[in-house]
Amino acid sequence: MPDPFNNLSALEKRLGISPQENSELNGSRVLKAYEFAKLAHGDQKRDEGTAYVIHPLRVALILLDDICVADEVMVMAALLHDVVEDTTKGIQEIKDSFGDSVSDLVQALTRVRVYPESEPHKFARKGDMFDWYIHEASEKVRLIKCADILDNMRSWAYIPDGHNSEKKFRRWMREAELYYMPLAKLTHPFFAHEIAALVEKYREEKRFAA
């Protein structure tokens, strides 16, 4: 039986149901955003080997199912949050397709990548970014970011032994403790609990403690 966490077709069915069950959400606009993200991410893969689009899909479902977000703009932005950062699509295309409210959230969630970038430099730049999230970002941005963090952290458990990303585990744990947990505590009790629990879980695993 497929693992529900990585079962794309099952997750797609959940997205198709969730907006239609909530009268405050326009299901067709949400599904349009998902199709846009799916096309943009194309054949990209996650570190755990799944189709990349499964990540923004799960982020949107966290908002819908776990904290009962009824704001279609937030759900659409969650689905699109990595499109500008990780594909060839630009923010103007998001704006033209989905409007200013969605594109503004996507822009706020987009990290400008610098190449090449050492692990210490990336850690420092993320510190500046999370300082902005904590002190200046809107509640909507913080909620989407926390859903993004939570799904990424859940996915760490699925990264195969020996994968190149294992060299990043130490930095990821430091970021979780110094950046993610304070943001989650500020943002929502659900995220504060879930992210803290994952930090404790991974502390007990040798490959994260190394």
mmCIF file of C-alpha atoms in Angstrom:
data_model
loop_
_atom_site.group_PDB
_atom_site.id
_atom_site.type_symbol
_atom_site.label_atom_id
_atom_site.label_comp_id
_atom_site.label_asym_id
_atom_site.label_seq_id
_atom_site.Cartn_x
_atom_site.Cartn_y
_atom_site.Cartn_z
ATOM 1 C CA MET A 1 0.000 0.000 0.000
ATOM 2 C CA PRO A 2 1.485 3.401 -0.977
ATOM 3 C CA ASP A 3 2.647 5.647 1.849
ATOM 4 C CA PRO A 4 -0.030 8.377 2.206
ATOM 5 C CA PHE A 5 2.687 11.020 2.626
ATOM 6 C CA ASN A 6 4.085 10.354 -0.847
ATOM 7 C CA ASN A 7 0.940 9.200 -2.668
ATOM 8 C CA LEU A 8 0.494 11.959 -5.249
ATOM 9 C CA SER A 9 -2.811 10.747 -6.672
ATOM 10 C CA ALA A 10 -4.385 10.454 -3.217
ATOM 11 C CA LEU A 11 -3.175 13.930 -2.282
ATOM 12 C CA GLU A 12 -4.528 15.347 -5.536
ATOM 13 C CA LYS A 13 -7.929 13.862 -4.714
ATOM 14 C CA ARG A 14 -7.818 15.544 -1.315
ATOM 15 C CA LEU A 15 -7.097 18.907 -2.919
ATOM 16 C CA GLY A 16 -10.002 18.390 -5.311
ATOM 17 C CA ILE A 17 -12.344 17.717 -2.407
ATOM 18 C CA SER A 18 -11.172 20.245 0.173
ATOM 19 C CA PRO A 19 -11.892 23.517 -1.687
ATOM 20 C CA GLN A 20 -15.325 22.329 -2.810
ATOM 21 C CA GLU A 21 -16.289 21.496 0.763
ATOM 22 C CA ASN A 22 -15.483 25.030 1.885
ATOM 23 C CA SER A 23 -17.871 27.651 0.528
ATOM 24 C CA GLU A 24 -15.286 30.389 1.040
ATOM 25 C CA LEU A 25 -12.866 28.777 -1.416
ATOM 26 C CA ASN A 26 -13.121 28.867 -5.185
ATOM 27 C CA GLY A 27 -12.132 25.324 -6.059
ATOM 28 C CA SER A 28 -11.525 26.064 -9.723
ATOM 29 C CA ARG A 29 -9.002 28.831 -8.958
ATOM 30 C CA VAL A 30 -7.197 26.635 -6.444
ATOM 31 C CA LEU A 31 -7.019 23.756 -8.890
ATOM 32 C CA LYS A 32 -5.825 26.129 -11.628
ATOM 33 C CA ALA A 33 -2.953 27.189 -9.362
ATOM 34 C CA TYR A 34 -2.094 23.548 -8.726
ATOM 35 C CA GLU A 35 -2.043 22.741 -12.443
ATOM 36 C CA PHE A 36 0.193 25.773 -13.035
ATOM 37 C CA ALA A 37 2.617 24.598 -10.339
ATOM 38 C CA LYS A 38 2.562 21.024 -11.613
ATOM 39 C CA LEU A 39 3.420 22.151 -15.143
ATOM 40 C CA ALA A 40 6.102 24.578 -13.936
ATOM 41 C CA HIS A 41 7.879 22.014 -11.741
ATOM 42 C CA GLY A 42 7.635 19.429 -14.509
ATOM 43 C CA ASP A 43 10.027 16.522 -13.966
ATOM 44 C CA GLN A 44 11.786 18.047 -10.939
ATOM 45 C CA LYS A 45 12.355 15.598 -8.093
ATOM 46 C CA ARG A 46 12.589 16.017 -4.335
ATOM 47 C CA ASP A 47 15.557 14.651 -2.376
ATOM 48 C CA GLU A 48 13.375 11.747 -1.285
ATOM 49 C CA GLY A 49 12.802 10.868 -4.963
ATOM 50 C CA THR A 50 9.193 12.003 -5.378
ATOM 51 C CA ALA A 51 7.788 14.457 -7.925
ATOM 52 C CA TYR A 52 8.588 17.969 -6.697
ATOM 53 C CA VAL A 53 5.000 19.195 -6.955
ATOM 54 C CA ILE A 54 3.980 16.866 -4.126
ATOM 55 C CA HIS A 55 5.641 19.296 -1.699
ATOM 56 C CA PRO A 56 3.610 22.442 -2.484
ATOM 57 C CA LEU A 57 0.524 20.230 -2.687
ATOM 58 C CA ARG A 58 1.122 18.951 0.852
ATOM 59 C CA VAL A 59 1.825 22.511 2.048
ATOM 60 C CA ALA A 60 -1.564 23.635 0.741
ATOM 61 C CA LEU A 61 -3.274 20.652 2.372
ATOM 62 C CA ILE A 62 -1.656 21.460 5.726
ATOM 63 C CA LEU A 63 -3.275 24.895 5.538
ATOM 64 C CA LEU A 64 -6.634 23.469 4.492
ATOM 65 C CA ASP A 65 -6.845 20.413 6.709
ATOM 66 C CA ASP A 66 -4.685 21.081 9.767
ATOM 67 C CA ILE A 67 -5.303 24.756 10.514
ATOM 68 C CA CYS A 68 -8.544 25.175 8.524
ATOM 69 C CA VAL A 69 -7.456 28.085 6.336
ATOM 70 C CA ALA A 70 -10.417 29.380 4.310
ATOM 71 C CA ASP A 71 -8.471 31.935 2.264
ATOM 72 C CA GLU A 72 -8.124 30.835 -1.355
ATOM 73 C CA VAL A 73 -5.325 33.345 -1.966
ATOM 74 C CA MET A 74 -3.237 31.706 0.755
ATOM 75 C CA VAL A 75 -3.910 28.220 -0.585
ATOM 76 C CA MET A 76 -3.017 29.287 -4.119
ATOM 77 C CA ALA A 77 0.176 30.972 -2.913
ATOM 78 C CA ALA A 78 1.103 27.800 -1.025
ATOM 79 C CA LEU A 79 0.739 25.782 -4.219
ATOM 80 C CA LEU A 80 2.859 28.303 -6.122
ATOM 81 C CA HIS A 81 5.377 29.201 -3.419
ATOM 82 C CA ASP A 82 8.404 27.502 -5.028
ATOM 83 C CA VAL A 83 7.594 28.245 -8.667
ATOM 84 C CA VAL A 84 9.633 31.450 -8.968
ATOM 85 C CA GLU A 85 12.483 30.180 -6.783
ATOM 86 C CA ASP A 86 12.889 26.779 -8.428
ATOM 87 C CA THR A 87 11.584 27.018 -12.012
ATOM 88 C CA THR A 88 11.937 29.304 -15.029
ATOM 89 C CA LYS A 89 8.647 31.069 -14.287
ATOM 90 C CA GLY A 90 8.840 34.701 -13.162
ATOM 91 C CA ILE A 91 6.789 36.637 -10.642
ATOM 92 C CA GLN A 92 5.114 38.640 -13.418
ATOM 93 C CA GLU A 93 3.633 35.457 -14.840
ATOM 94 C CA ILE A 94 2.206 34.626 -11.408
ATOM 95 C CA LYS A 95 0.748 38.131 -11.202
ATOM 96 C CA ASP A 96 -0.749 37.968 -14.696
ATOM 97 C CA SER A 97 -2.288 34.553 -14.058
ATOM 98 C CA PHE A 98 -3.482 34.894 -10.455
ATOM 99 C CA GLY A 99 -3.411 38.567 -9.475
ATOM 100 C CA ASP A 100 -1.488 40.823 -7.123
ATOM 101 C CA SER A 101 -2.626 39.238 -3.855
ATOM 102 C CA VAL A 102 -1.260 35.813 -4.811
ATOM 103 C CA SER A 103 1.911 37.134 -6.439
ATOM 104 C CA ASP A 104 2.707 39.334 -3.418
ATOM 105 C CA LEU A 105 2.630 36.287 -1.133
ATOM 106 C CA VAL A 106 4.724 34.221 -3.550
ATOM 107 C CA GLN A 107 7.256 37.045 -3.801
ATOM 108 C CA ALA A 108 7.526 37.246 -0.012
ATOM 109 C CA LEU A 109 8.166 33.496 0.161
ATOM 110 C CA THR A 110 10.777 33.441 -2.614
ATOM 111 C CA ARG A 111 14.420 33.192 -1.594
ATOM 112 C CA VAL A 112 16.951 34.684 -3.991
ATOM 113 C CA ARG A 113 19.526 31.970 -4.605
ATOM 114 C CA VAL A 114 23.234 32.745 -4.760
ATOM 115 C CA TYR A 115 25.626 30.408 -6.580
ATOM 116 C CA PRO A 116 27.976 29.061 -5.435
ATOM 117 C CA GLU A 117 27.003 29.219 -1.767
ATOM 118 C CA SER A 118 28.770 27.554 1.152
ATOM 119 C CA GLU A 119 26.848 25.920 3.987
ATOM 120 C CA PRO A 120 27.926 28.624 6.527
ATOM 121 C CA HIS A 121 26.928 31.405 4.130
ATOM 122 C CA LYS A 122 23.555 29.808 3.459
ATOM 123 C CA PHE A 123 22.969 29.457 7.215
ATOM 124 C CA ALA A 124 23.749 33.163 7.754
ATOM 125 C CA ARG A 125 21.521 34.299 4.894
ATOM 126 C CA LYS A 126 18.663 32.210 6.225
ATOM 127 C CA GLY A 127 19.130 33.902 9.582
ATOM 128 C CA ASP A 128 18.537 37.283 7.964
ATOM 129 C CA MET A 129 15.508 35.924 6.125
ATOM 130 C CA PHE A 130 13.933 34.483 9.270
ATOM 131 C CA ASP A 131 14.549 37.719 11.127
ATOM 132 C CA TRP A 132 12.365 39.341 8.470
ATOM 133 C CA TYR A 133 9.708 36.632 8.794
ATOM 134 C CA ILE A 134 9.525 37.138 12.548
ATOM 135 C CA HIS A 135 9.595 40.937 12.671
ATOM 136 C CA GLU A 136 8.065 42.123 9.411
ATOM 137 C CA ALA A 137 6.175 39.419 7.510
ATOM 138 C CA SER A 138 2.386 39.280 7.521
ATOM 139 C CA GLU A 139 0.523 36.538 9.340
ATOM 140 C CA LYS A 140 -0.422 34.994 5.989
ATOM 141 C CA VAL A 141 3.217 34.768 4.928
ATOM 142 C CA ARG A 142 4.217 33.278 8.278
ATOM 143 C CA LEU A 143 1.474 30.645 8.153
ATOM 144 C CA ILE A 144 2.453 29.523 4.651
ATOM 145 C CA LYS A 145 6.132 29.508 5.594
ATOM 146 C CA CYS A 146 5.469 27.375 8.664
ATOM 147 C CA ALA A 147 3.478 24.902 6.569
ATOM 148 C CA ASP A 148 6.400 24.818 4.126
ATOM 149 C CA ILE A 149 8.878 24.181 6.944
ATOM 150 C CA LEU A 150 6.725 21.475 8.505
ATOM 151 C CA ASP A 151 6.365 19.551 5.264
ATOM 152 C CA ASN A 152 10.069 19.836 4.501
ATOM 153 C CA MET A 153 10.943 18.554 7.959
ATOM 154 C CA ARG A 154 8.523 15.642 7.661
ATOM 155 C CA SER A 155 10.135 14.722 4.340
ATOM 156 C CA TRP A 156 13.634 14.458 5.859
ATOM 157 C CA ALA A 157 12.715 11.009 7.158
ATOM 158 C CA TYR A 158 12.237 9.798 3.575
ATOM 159 C CA ILE A 159 15.658 10.864 2.268
ATOM 160 C CA PRO A 160 17.577 7.656 1.500
ATOM 161 C CA ASP A 161 20.709 6.733 3.429
ATOM 162 C CA GLY A 162 23.793 7.884 1.569
ATOM 163 C CA HIS A 163 21.997 10.689 -0.276
ATOM 164 C CA ASN A 164 24.079 13.792 -0.945
ATOM 165 C CA SER A 165 21.737 15.853 1.251
ATOM 166 C CA GLU A 166 22.975 14.027 4.362
ATOM 167 C CA LYS A 167 25.841 16.529 4.505
ATOM 168 C CA LYS A 168 23.205 19.234 5.081
ATOM 169 C CA PHE A 169 21.508 17.529 8.022
ATOM 170 C CA ARG A 170 23.614 19.276 10.655
ATOM 171 C CA ARG A 171 22.792 22.714 9.197
ATOM 172 C CA TRP A 172 19.134 21.800 8.856
ATOM 173 C CA MET A 173 18.929 20.862 12.525
ATOM 174 C CA ARG A 174 20.584 24.126 13.578
ATOM 175 C CA GLU A 175 18.142 26.045 11.400
ATOM 176 C CA ALA A 176 15.224 24.149 12.922
ATOM 177 C CA GLU A 177 16.317 24.959 16.459
ATOM 178 C CA LEU A 178 17.352 28.588 15.894
ATOM 179 C CA TYR A 179 14.970 29.744 13.165
ATOM 180 C CA TYR A 180 12.028 27.404 12.619
ATOM 181 C CA MET A 181 10.967 26.831 16.213
ATOM 182 C CA PRO A 182 10.833 30.544 17.167
ATOM 183 C CA LEU A 183 8.853 31.367 14.012
ATOM 184 C CA ALA A 184 6.443 28.497 14.642
ATOM 185 C CA LYS A 185 5.933 29.519 18.275
ATOM 186 C CA LEU A 186 5.078 33.051 17.168
ATOM 187 C CA THR A 187 2.780 31.920 14.374
ATOM 188 C CA HIS A 188 0.456 29.091 15.480
ATOM 189 C CA PRO A 189 0.256 26.448 18.261
ATOM 190 C CA PHE A 190 -0.146 23.624 15.729
ATOM 191 C CA PHE A 191 3.127 24.482 14.019
ATOM 192 C CA ALA A 192 4.904 25.093 17.322
ATOM 193 C CA HIS A 193 3.950 21.609 18.536
ATOM 194 C CA GLU A 194 4.615 19.722 15.299
ATOM 195 C CA ILE A 195 7.978 21.317 14.537
ATOM 196 C CA ALA A 196 9.230 20.948 18.121
ATOM 197 C CA ALA A 197 8.203 17.276 18.079
ATOM 198 C CA LEU A 198 10.136 16.671 14.864
ATOM 199 C CA VAL A 199 13.239 18.357 16.271
ATOM 200 C CA GLU A 200 13.095 16.010 19.269
ATOM 201 C CA LYS A 201 12.543 13.007 17.001
ATOM 202 C CA TYR A 202 15.485 13.787 14.741
ATOM 203 C CA ARG A 203 17.793 14.498 17.681
ATOM 204 C CA GLU A 204 17.497 10.799 18.504
ATOM 205 C CA GLU A 205 18.616 9.714 15.019
ATOM 206 C CA LYS A 206 22.341 9.297 14.440
ATOM 207 C CA ARG A 207 22.442 10.722 10.943
ATOM 208 C CA PHE A 208 20.902 14.008 12.122
ATOM 209 C CA ALA A 209 23.035 14.256 15.250
ATOM 210 C CA ALA A 210 26.334 13.682 13.452
#
